[in-house]
Amino acid sequence: MLTTVNITNEIHYIGVNDRETYLFENLWPLDHGVSYNSYLIDEEKTAVFDTVKNTKMSVFIEKINGILKNRPLDYLVINHMEPDHSGAISALQDQYPDLTLVGNAKTFEILENFYGPLKNYHVIKDGDTLSLGKHILNFYLTPMVHWPETMMTYESTTGTLFSMDAFGGFGTLDGGIFDDEVNLEFYMDEIRRYFSNIVGKYGAMVQKALKKLKDAEITINIVAPTHGPVWRSAPNCIIDYYDRWSRAETEEGVVIVYGSMYGNTQKMADVIARKLSEKGIKNIRIYDASKTHLSYLVSDIWRFKGVILGSCAYNTGLFPTMETLVNKLENSQLKSRFLGIFGTASWSGGGVSNLNKFAEKIKWQQVGESVEAISSPKDEDFKKCIEMADEMADLLIKERKPGTDAFCSFIY
Ligand code: FEO
């Protein structure tokens, strides 16, 4: 018997795990896999909320059949059209020919662009409702979180928010489905990696969506996203994290990322980190951009206020992995960080000078002067690195709030 889990007596978790795919969107490493979550309400009328990637369609349909037996499936609510959730739509319509697809006008426009004409559309508008019998579905259009058609469906008798990608993250659900069944520290890292790399650019639209939910004055008891854990014990916790991240709110700490061919730029990173530590900064992360995937760097930069970037010169420009990082940061439109810059030149410059250009474009607050050593750092270069770290630590400490941040402190 396949695993399905009751969220309530009539709402079932019917998601699947993907441990085979290496890269999500053929881009983001799935070191711990990913779940494609789907849900089924089984009462007078039956409804499924989002499907799964096409590689998982057979096990998914088997789960639905296992619950419905020979009963019909009436509705498929398409909260998000991206193929990791729409891959089983036509297969589901083949299995249930009378199935009605529920989405907004943009959903069906994109759906047809991907899959050609399908049938039985029920087009909803913002604020519309649909009754399944006892359960009432309320539709909230939340465009550009992170595609144009994205929407959320709130089931008002149980307070369940089917939130599509919002509040979701990487990582398979290995037995535990609910927030109170899993190690949240692991999942929060993977949820932030998902948010910062995929949704974060649309922070303003996330804020609009959160405001819409707030203004609707609904009580959210369960957050049911399309990836990652289902939040039934602390739904407000994940909602508040999303609020913080989409406002670019940070924690105290410094992320140092460097590109170094022969270890000279790396030496400067270690000296900077030591000074930060001596000043009392505890969250310090040093990454070699050639070794750690961009998605993890962006995730930590989203988390912490201090960012210190280092690059050697490479063919008169930035070291390639650092170039990829700064391009991603520019594209993400992340705001309000303290920025330090260091690096090395050799037979040409190009590392530090291009980081300086990045600083002008991103408009973060630059800390100290950029430090550029020639080929290998000398005492005077290390001294400048220490001065920059000293200033960075002072700025962070000045922002330190008295007392502890009790918010969702059980997670971190
Ligand atoms: Fe999980 Fe935007 O797809």
GROMACS .gro file of C-alpha atoms in nm, residues 6-380:
model
  375
    6ASN     CA    1  -0.435   1.209   0.663
    7ILE     CA    2  -0.404   1.579   0.736
    8THR     CA    3  -0.766   1.578   0.851
    9ASN     CA    4  -1.020   1.298   0.807
   10GLU     CA    5  -1.094   1.420   0.457
   11ILE     CA    6  -0.776   1.599   0.348
   12HIS     CA    7  -0.500   1.363   0.240
   13TYR     CA    8  -0.135   1.418   0.161
   14ILE     CA    9  -0.062   1.241  -0.168
   15GLY     CA   10   0.280   1.384  -0.254
   16VAL     CA   11   0.582   1.197  -0.388
   17ASN     CA   12   0.958   1.214  -0.329
   18ASP     CA   13   1.220   1.266  -0.598
   19ARG     CA   14   1.562   1.133  -0.502
   20GLU     CA   15   1.680   1.080  -0.860
   21THR     CA   16   1.695   1.429  -1.009
   22TYR     CA   17   2.030   1.601  -0.965
   23LEU     CA   18   1.925   1.957  -1.046
   24PHE     CA   19   1.592   2.129  -0.981
   25GLU     CA   20   1.499   2.339  -1.285
   26ASN     CA   21   1.818   2.180  -1.425
   27LEU     CA   22   2.001   2.438  -1.215
   28TRP     CA   23   1.975   2.398  -0.838
   29PRO     CA   24   2.141   2.097  -0.671
   30LEU     CA   25   1.906   1.854  -0.504
   31ASP     CA   26   2.160   1.718  -0.257
   32HIS     CA   27   1.876   1.601  -0.035
   33GLY     CA   28   1.614   1.549  -0.307
   34VAL     CA   29   1.279   1.722  -0.322
   35SER     CA   30   0.916   1.636  -0.259
   36TYR     CA   31   0.637   1.728  -0.497
   37ASN     CA   32   0.345   1.772  -0.262
   38SER     CA   33  -0.014   1.722  -0.365
   39TYR     CA   34  -0.333   1.700  -0.164
   40LEU     CA   35  -0.673   1.542  -0.206
   41ILE     CA   36  -1.002   1.640  -0.043
   42ASP     CA   37  -1.239   1.348  -0.042
   43GLU     CA   38  -1.599   1.433   0.035
   44GLU     CA   39  -1.922   1.496  -0.162
   45LYS     CA   40  -1.708   1.641  -0.442
   46THR     CA   41  -1.346   1.540  -0.469
   47ALA     CA   42  -1.056   1.769  -0.547
   48VAL     CA   43  -0.680   1.740  -0.595
   49PHE     CA   44  -0.450   2.037  -0.542
   50ASP     CA   45  -0.161   2.051  -0.792
   51THR     CA   46  -0.001   1.743  -0.943
   52VAL     CA   47   0.362   1.628  -0.964
   53LYS     CA   48   0.652   1.611  -1.209
   54ASN     CA   49   0.578   1.382  -1.505
   55THR     CA   50   0.844   1.129  -1.399
   56LYS     CA   51   0.633   1.058  -1.090
   57MET     CA   52   0.288   1.051  -1.245
   58SER     CA   53   0.221   0.678  -1.222
   59VAL     CA   54   0.283   0.651  -0.847
   60PHE     CA   55   0.087   0.971  -0.797
   61ILE     CA   56  -0.218   0.845  -0.985
   62GLU     CA   57  -0.192   0.515  -0.801
   63LYS     CA   58  -0.220   0.708  -0.473
   64ILE     CA   59  -0.531   0.890  -0.592
   65ASN     CA   60  -0.692   0.569  -0.714
   66GLY     CA   61  -0.611   0.405  -0.381
   67ILE     CA   62  -0.812   0.668  -0.194
   68LEU     CA   63  -1.098   0.720  -0.438
   69LYS     CA   64  -1.140   0.351  -0.530
   70ASN     CA   65  -1.392   0.379  -0.813
   71ARG     CA   66  -1.527   0.722  -0.725
   72PRO     CA   67  -1.478   1.009  -0.969
   73LEU     CA   68  -1.228   1.290  -0.927
   74ASP     CA   69  -1.423   1.611  -0.980
   75TYR     CA   70  -1.168   1.893  -0.962
   76LEU     CA   71  -0.799   1.956  -1.009
   77VAL     CA   72  -0.703   2.295  -0.863
   78ILE     CA   73  -0.393   2.427  -1.039
   79ASN     CA   74  -0.235   2.675  -0.800
   80HIS     CA   75   0.091   2.676  -0.996
   81MET     CA   76   0.164   2.574  -1.353
   82GLU     CA   77   0.538   2.507  -1.345
   83PRO     CA   78   0.599   2.157  -1.484
   84ASP     CA   79   0.715   2.012  -1.151
   85HIS     CA   80   0.347   2.048  -1.054
   86SER     CA   81   0.166   2.026  -1.384
   87GLY     CA   82   0.344   1.722  -1.526
   88ALA     CA   83   0.062   1.480  -1.445
   89ILE     CA   84  -0.236   1.692  -1.556
   90SER     CA   85  -0.304   1.524  -1.889
   91ALA     CA   86  -0.248   1.178  -1.743
   92LEU     CA   87  -0.499   1.263  -1.471
   93GLN     CA   88  -0.753   1.378  -1.729
   94ASP     CA   89  -0.700   1.054  -1.923
   95GLN     CA   90  -0.774   0.860  -1.604
   96TYR     CA   91  -1.069   1.081  -1.503
   97PRO     CA   92  -1.225   1.213  -1.827
   98ASP     CA   93  -1.483   1.428  -1.647
   99LEU     CA   94  -1.220   1.602  -1.437
  100THR     CA   95  -1.260   1.982  -1.428
  101LEU     CA   96  -0.943   2.190  -1.420
  102VAL     CA   97  -0.967   2.490  -1.187
  103GLY     CA   98  -0.736   2.787  -1.239
  104ASN     CA   99  -0.727   3.152  -1.331
  105ALA     CA  100  -0.714   3.296  -1.683
  106LYS     CA  101  -0.334   3.313  -1.679
  107THR     CA  102  -0.314   2.950  -1.564
  108PHE     CA  103  -0.494   2.828  -1.872
  109GLU     CA  104  -0.299   3.053  -2.106
  110ILE     CA  105   0.030   2.907  -1.982
  111LEU     CA  106  -0.115   2.556  -1.956
  112GLU     CA  107  -0.206   2.558  -2.326
  113ASN     CA  108   0.132   2.703  -2.421
  114PHE     CA  109   0.299   2.408  -2.251
  115TYR     CA  110   0.064   2.120  -2.326
  116GLY     CA  111  -0.175   2.232  -2.601
  117PRO     CA  112  -0.551   2.254  -2.552
  118LEU     CA  113  -0.693   2.048  -2.267
  119LYS     CA  114  -1.060   2.037  -2.168
  120ASN     CA  115  -1.311   2.118  -1.892
  121TYR     CA  116  -1.181   2.451  -1.765
  122HIS     CA  117  -1.333   2.631  -1.469
  123VAL     CA  118  -1.183   2.979  -1.470
  124ILE     CA  119  -1.185   3.150  -1.133
  125LYS     CA  120  -1.120   3.512  -1.041
  126ASP     CA  121  -0.963   3.654  -0.728
  127GLY     CA  122  -1.196   3.601  -0.431
  128ASP     CA  123  -1.414   3.336  -0.597
  129THR     CA  124  -1.527   3.033  -0.399
  130LEU     CA  125  -1.609   2.674  -0.487
  131SER     CA  126  -1.802   2.432  -0.265
  132LEU     CA  127  -1.708   2.066  -0.239
  133GLY     CA  128  -1.998   2.000   0.001
  134LYS     CA  129  -1.880   2.082   0.350
  135HIS     CA  130  -1.544   2.214   0.238
  136ILE     CA  131  -1.533   2.557   0.081
  137LEU     CA  132  -1.245   2.662  -0.140
  138ASN     CA  133  -1.151   3.033  -0.151
  139PHE     CA  134  -0.917   3.143  -0.427
  140TYR     CA  135  -0.656   3.415  -0.382
  141LEU     CA  136  -0.458   3.525  -0.685
  142THR     CA  137  -0.097   3.586  -0.584
  143PRO     CA  138   0.077   3.664  -0.914
  144MET     CA  139   0.456   3.651  -0.951
  145VAL     CA  140   0.520   3.441  -0.643
  146HIS     CA  141   0.710   3.348  -0.861
  147TRP     CA  142   0.525   3.290  -1.190
  148PRO     CA  143   0.246   3.509  -1.328
  149GLU     CA  144  -0.034   3.260  -1.272
  150THR     CA  145   0.049   3.164  -0.913
  151MET     CA  146  -0.241   3.155  -0.670
  152MET     CA  147  -0.331   3.007  -0.333
  153THR     CA  148  -0.643   2.818  -0.227
  154TYR     CA  149  -0.776   2.846   0.127
  155GLU     CA  150  -1.015   2.582   0.257
  156SER     CA  151  -1.214   2.771   0.515
  157THR     CA  152  -1.369   2.498   0.732
  158THR     CA  153  -1.030   2.354   0.829
  159GLY     CA  154  -0.819   2.667   0.781
  160THR     CA  155  -0.594   2.492   0.531
  161LEU     CA  156  -0.392   2.707   0.292
  162PHE     CA  157  -0.278   2.528  -0.021
  163SER     CA  158   0.006   2.768  -0.089
  164MET     CA  159   0.187   2.620  -0.395
  165ASP     CA  160   0.565   2.693  -0.386
  166ALA     CA  161   0.530   2.961  -0.119
  167PHE     CA  162   0.656   2.835   0.221
  168GLY     CA  163   0.807   2.527   0.056
  169GLY     CA  164   1.163   2.407   0.013
  170PHE     CA  165   1.402   2.140  -0.104
  171GLY     CA  166   1.453   1.809   0.077
  172THR     CA  167   1.249   1.492   0.048
  173LEU     CA  168   0.999   1.408   0.320
  174ASP     CA  169   1.161   1.099   0.467
  175GLY     CA  170   0.879   0.959   0.675
  176GLY     CA  171   0.790   1.282   0.851
  177ILE     CA  172   0.540   1.498   0.667
  178PHE     CA  173   0.445   1.757   0.929
  179ASP     CA  174   0.654   2.033   1.088
  180ASP     CA  175   0.627   1.860   1.425
  181GLU     CA  176   0.754   1.530   1.284
  182VAL     CA  177   1.082   1.650   1.131
  183ASN     CA  178   1.407   1.826   1.215
  184LEU     CA  179   1.313   2.180   1.122
  185GLU     CA  180   1.670   2.309   1.135
  186PHE     CA  181   1.748   2.101   0.827
  187TYR     CA  182   1.430   2.198   0.645
  188MET     CA  183   1.458   2.569   0.724
  189ASP     CA  184   1.798   2.576   0.552
  190GLU     CA  185   1.647   2.407   0.248
  191ILE     CA  186   1.338   2.631   0.253
  192ARG     CA  187   1.558   2.940   0.265
  193ARG     CA  188   1.772   2.802  -0.021
  194TYR     CA  189   1.453   2.756  -0.223
  195PHE     CA  190   1.321   3.100  -0.132
  196SER     CA  191   1.643   3.293  -0.189
  197ASN     CA  192   1.727   3.137  -0.525
  198ILE     CA  193   1.383   3.094  -0.679
  199VAL     CA  194   1.128   3.322  -0.513
  200GLY     CA  195   1.339   3.592  -0.345
  201LYS     CA  196   1.370   3.816  -0.651
  202TYR     CA  197   0.994   3.865  -0.621
  203GLY     CA  198   1.002   3.976  -0.257
  204ALA     CA  199   0.767   4.268  -0.328
  205MET     CA  200   0.510   4.028  -0.474
  206VAL     CA  201   0.548   3.799  -0.173
  207GLN     CA  202   0.471   4.099   0.046
  208LYS     CA  203   0.160   4.170  -0.161
  209ALA     CA  204   0.046   3.810  -0.126
  210LEU     CA  205   0.100   3.813   0.250
  211LYS     CA  206  -0.095   4.137   0.277
  212LYS     CA  207  -0.380   3.987   0.078
  213LEU     CA  208  -0.399   3.692   0.317
  214LYS     CA  209  -0.382   3.925   0.617
  215ASP     CA  210  -0.650   4.158   0.482
  216ALA     CA  211  -0.876   3.859   0.420
  217GLU     CA  212  -0.870   3.802   0.800
  218ILE     CA  213  -0.858   3.426   0.757
  219THR     CA  214  -0.729   3.190   1.022
  220ILE     CA  215  -0.455   2.970   0.881
  221ASN     CA  216  -0.429   2.646   1.078
  222ILE     CA  217  -0.240   2.445   0.821
  223VAL     CA  218   0.005   2.557   0.553
  224ALA     CA  219   0.024   2.296   0.277
  225PRO     CA  220   0.294   2.391   0.022
  226THR     CA  221   0.395   2.202  -0.292
  227HIS     CA  222   0.743   2.118  -0.153
  228GLY     CA  223   0.870   2.039   0.196
  229PRO     CA  224   0.691   1.991   0.528
  230VAL     CA  225   0.324   2.061   0.595
  231TRP     CA  226   0.294   2.316   0.874
  232ARG     CA  227   0.022   2.223   1.122
  233SER     CA  228   0.188   2.301   1.457
  234ALA     CA  229   0.353   2.634   1.377
  235PRO     CA  230   0.197   2.770   1.056
  236ASN     CA  231   0.260   3.129   1.163
  237CYS     CA  232   0.627   3.054   1.203
  238ILE     CA  233   0.687   2.978   0.835
  239ILE     CA  234   0.462   3.266   0.731
  240ASP     CA  235   0.662   3.505   0.946
  241TYR     CA  236   0.992   3.374   0.809
  242TYR     CA  237   0.864   3.443   0.459
  243ASP     CA  238   0.765   3.790   0.570
  244ARG     CA  239   1.114   3.852   0.708
  245TRP     CA  240   1.299   3.711   0.410
  246SER     CA  241   1.085   3.899   0.157
  247ARG     CA  242   1.161   4.223   0.345
  248ALA     CA  243   1.533   4.129   0.333
  249GLU     CA  244   1.545   4.119   0.713
  250THR     CA  245   1.869   3.968   0.835
  251GLU     CA  246   2.042   3.796   1.124
  252GLU     CA  247   2.377   3.901   1.269
  253GLY     CA  248   2.658   3.732   1.084
  254VAL     CA  249   2.903   3.753   0.797
  255VAL     CA  250   2.935   3.548   0.480
  256ILE     CA  251   3.280   3.558   0.323
  257VAL     CA  252   3.299   3.420  -0.030
  258TYR     CA  253   3.617   3.416  -0.231
  259GLY     CA  254   3.755   3.299  -0.563
  260SER     CA  255   4.121   3.204  -0.529
  261MET     CA  256   4.344   3.024  -0.782
  262TYR     CA  257   4.649   2.957  -0.567
  263GLY     CA  258   4.535   3.034  -0.213
  264ASN     CA  259   4.649   3.397  -0.178
  265THR     CA  260   4.301   3.548  -0.174
  266GLN     CA  261   4.198   3.268   0.060
  267LYS     CA  262   4.464   3.377   0.312
  268MET     CA  263   4.299   3.719   0.333
  269ALA     CA  264   3.958   3.560   0.399
  270ASP     CA  265   4.092   3.370   0.699
  271VAL     CA  266   4.250   3.681   0.848
  272ILE     CA  267   3.926   3.876   0.807
  273ALA     CA  268   3.727   3.597   0.971
  274ARG     CA  269   3.960   3.577   1.268
  275LYS     CA  270   3.920   3.946   1.341
  276LEU     CA  271   3.542   3.919   1.315
  277SER     CA  272   3.551   3.636   1.565
  278GLU     CA  273   3.776   3.829   1.804
  279LYS     CA  274   3.520   4.108   1.795
  280GLY     CA  275   3.244   3.870   1.902
  281ILE     CA  276   3.072   3.781   1.574
  282LYS     CA  277   2.966   3.419   1.600
  283ASN     CA  278   2.795   3.351   1.269
  284ILE     CA  279   3.082   3.353   1.022
  285ARG     CA  280   3.072   3.142   0.706
  286ILE     CA  281   3.367   3.122   0.467
  287TYR     CA  282   3.307   2.968   0.126
  288ASP     CA  283   3.530   2.891  -0.168
  289ALA     CA  284   3.310   2.985  -0.463
  290SER     CA  285   3.472   2.714  -0.674
  291LYS     CA  286   3.361   2.442  -0.436
  292THR     CA  287   3.026   2.542  -0.290
  293HIS     CA  288   2.734   2.575  -0.526
  294LEU     CA  289   2.600   2.923  -0.584
  295SER     CA  290   2.261   2.834  -0.435
  296TYR     CA  291   2.412   2.777  -0.088
  297LEU     CA  292   2.608   3.104  -0.109
  298VAL     CA  293   2.297   3.301  -0.201
  299SER     CA  294   2.099   3.133   0.075
  300ASP     CA  295   2.348   3.238   0.345
  301ILE     CA  296   2.384   3.587   0.197
  302TRP     CA  297   2.005   3.613   0.225
  303ARG     CA  298   2.030   3.518   0.591
  304PHE     CA  299   2.313   3.738   0.719
  305LYS     CA  300   2.371   4.112   0.714
  306GLY     CA  301   2.744   4.111   0.645
  307VAL     CA  302   2.884   4.007   0.307
  308ILE     CA  303   3.255   4.012   0.225
  309LEU     CA  304   3.353   3.918  -0.128
  310GLY     CA  305   3.704   3.837  -0.247
  311SER     CA  306   3.842   3.764  -0.591
  312CYS     CA  307   4.172   3.716  -0.759
  313ALA     CA  308   4.210   3.856  -1.109
  314TYR     CA  309   4.142   3.607  -1.385
  315ASN     CA  310   4.211   3.696  -1.748
  316THR     CA  311   4.178   4.064  -1.656
  317GLY     CA  312   3.838   4.011  -1.494
  318LEU     CA  313   3.669   3.854  -1.194
  319PHE     CA  314   3.736   3.492  -1.107
  320PRO     CA  315   3.457   3.313  -1.302
  321THR     CA  316   3.275   3.162  -1.004
  322MET     CA  317   3.271   3.503  -0.835
  323GLU     CA  318   3.138   3.659  -1.154
  324THR     CA  319   2.850   3.412  -1.150
  325LEU     CA  320   2.778   3.499  -0.788
  326VAL     CA  321   2.774   3.877  -0.833
  327ASN     CA  322   2.554   3.842  -1.142
  328LYS     CA  323   2.306   3.635  -0.943
  329LEU     CA  324   2.309   3.885  -0.654
  330GLU     CA  325   2.247   4.175  -0.890
  331ASN     CA  326   1.964   3.985  -1.054
  332SER     CA  327   1.808   3.893  -0.719
  333GLN     CA  328   1.770   4.261  -0.626
  334LEU     CA  329   1.863   4.180  -0.267
  335LYS     CA  330   1.890   4.497  -0.063
  336SER     CA  331   2.048   4.632   0.248
  337ARG     CA  332   2.370   4.452   0.326
  338PHE     CA  333   2.708   4.561   0.460
  339LEU     CA  334   2.968   4.485   0.192
  340GLY     CA  335   3.344   4.436   0.221
  341ILE     CA  336   3.574   4.376  -0.076
  342PHE     CA  337   3.918   4.221  -0.103
  343GLY     CA  338   4.131   4.027  -0.349
  344THR     CA  339   4.449   4.005  -0.547
  345ALA     CA  340   4.585   4.129  -0.875
  346SER     CA  341   4.883   3.974  -1.053
  347TRP     CA  342   4.996   4.052  -1.410
  348SER     CA  343   4.665   4.233  -1.445
  349GLY     CA  344   4.388   4.360  -1.222
  350GLY     CA  345   4.021   4.284  -1.272
  351GLY     CA  346   3.912   4.104  -0.955
  352VAL     CA  347   3.878   4.386  -0.705
  353SER     CA  348   3.800   4.650  -0.969
  354ASN     CA  349   3.499   4.448  -1.088
  355LEU     CA  350   3.384   4.388  -0.731
  356ASN     CA  351   3.398   4.766  -0.689
  357LYS     CA  352   3.176   4.804  -0.996
  358PHE     CA  353   2.937   4.551  -0.844
  359ALA     CA  354   2.930   4.758  -0.523
  360GLU     CA  355   2.830   5.068  -0.720
  361LYS     CA  356   2.544   4.884  -0.889
  362ILE     CA  357   2.403   4.696  -0.590
  363LYS     CA  358   2.423   4.999  -0.361
  364TRP     CA  359   2.489   4.807  -0.041
  365GLN     CA  360   2.673   4.996   0.233
  366GLN     CA  361   3.042   4.945   0.168
  367VAL     CA  362   3.256   4.880   0.472
  368GLY     CA  363   3.609   5.017   0.476
  369GLU     CA  364   3.820   5.043   0.165
  370SER     CA  365   3.855   4.763  -0.086
  371VAL     CA  366   4.179   4.575  -0.025
  372GLU     CA  367   4.383   4.461  -0.325
  373ALA     CA  368   4.711   4.277  -0.278
  374ILE     CA  369   4.958   4.224  -0.561
  375SER     CA  370   4.997   3.849  -0.620
  376SER     CA  371   5.023   3.760  -0.253
  377PRO     CA  372   4.909   3.955   0.052
  378LYS     CA  373   5.179   4.135   0.253
  379ASP     CA  374   5.161   4.267   0.608
  380GLU     CA  375   5.011   4.597   0.498
   0.00000   0.00000   0.00000
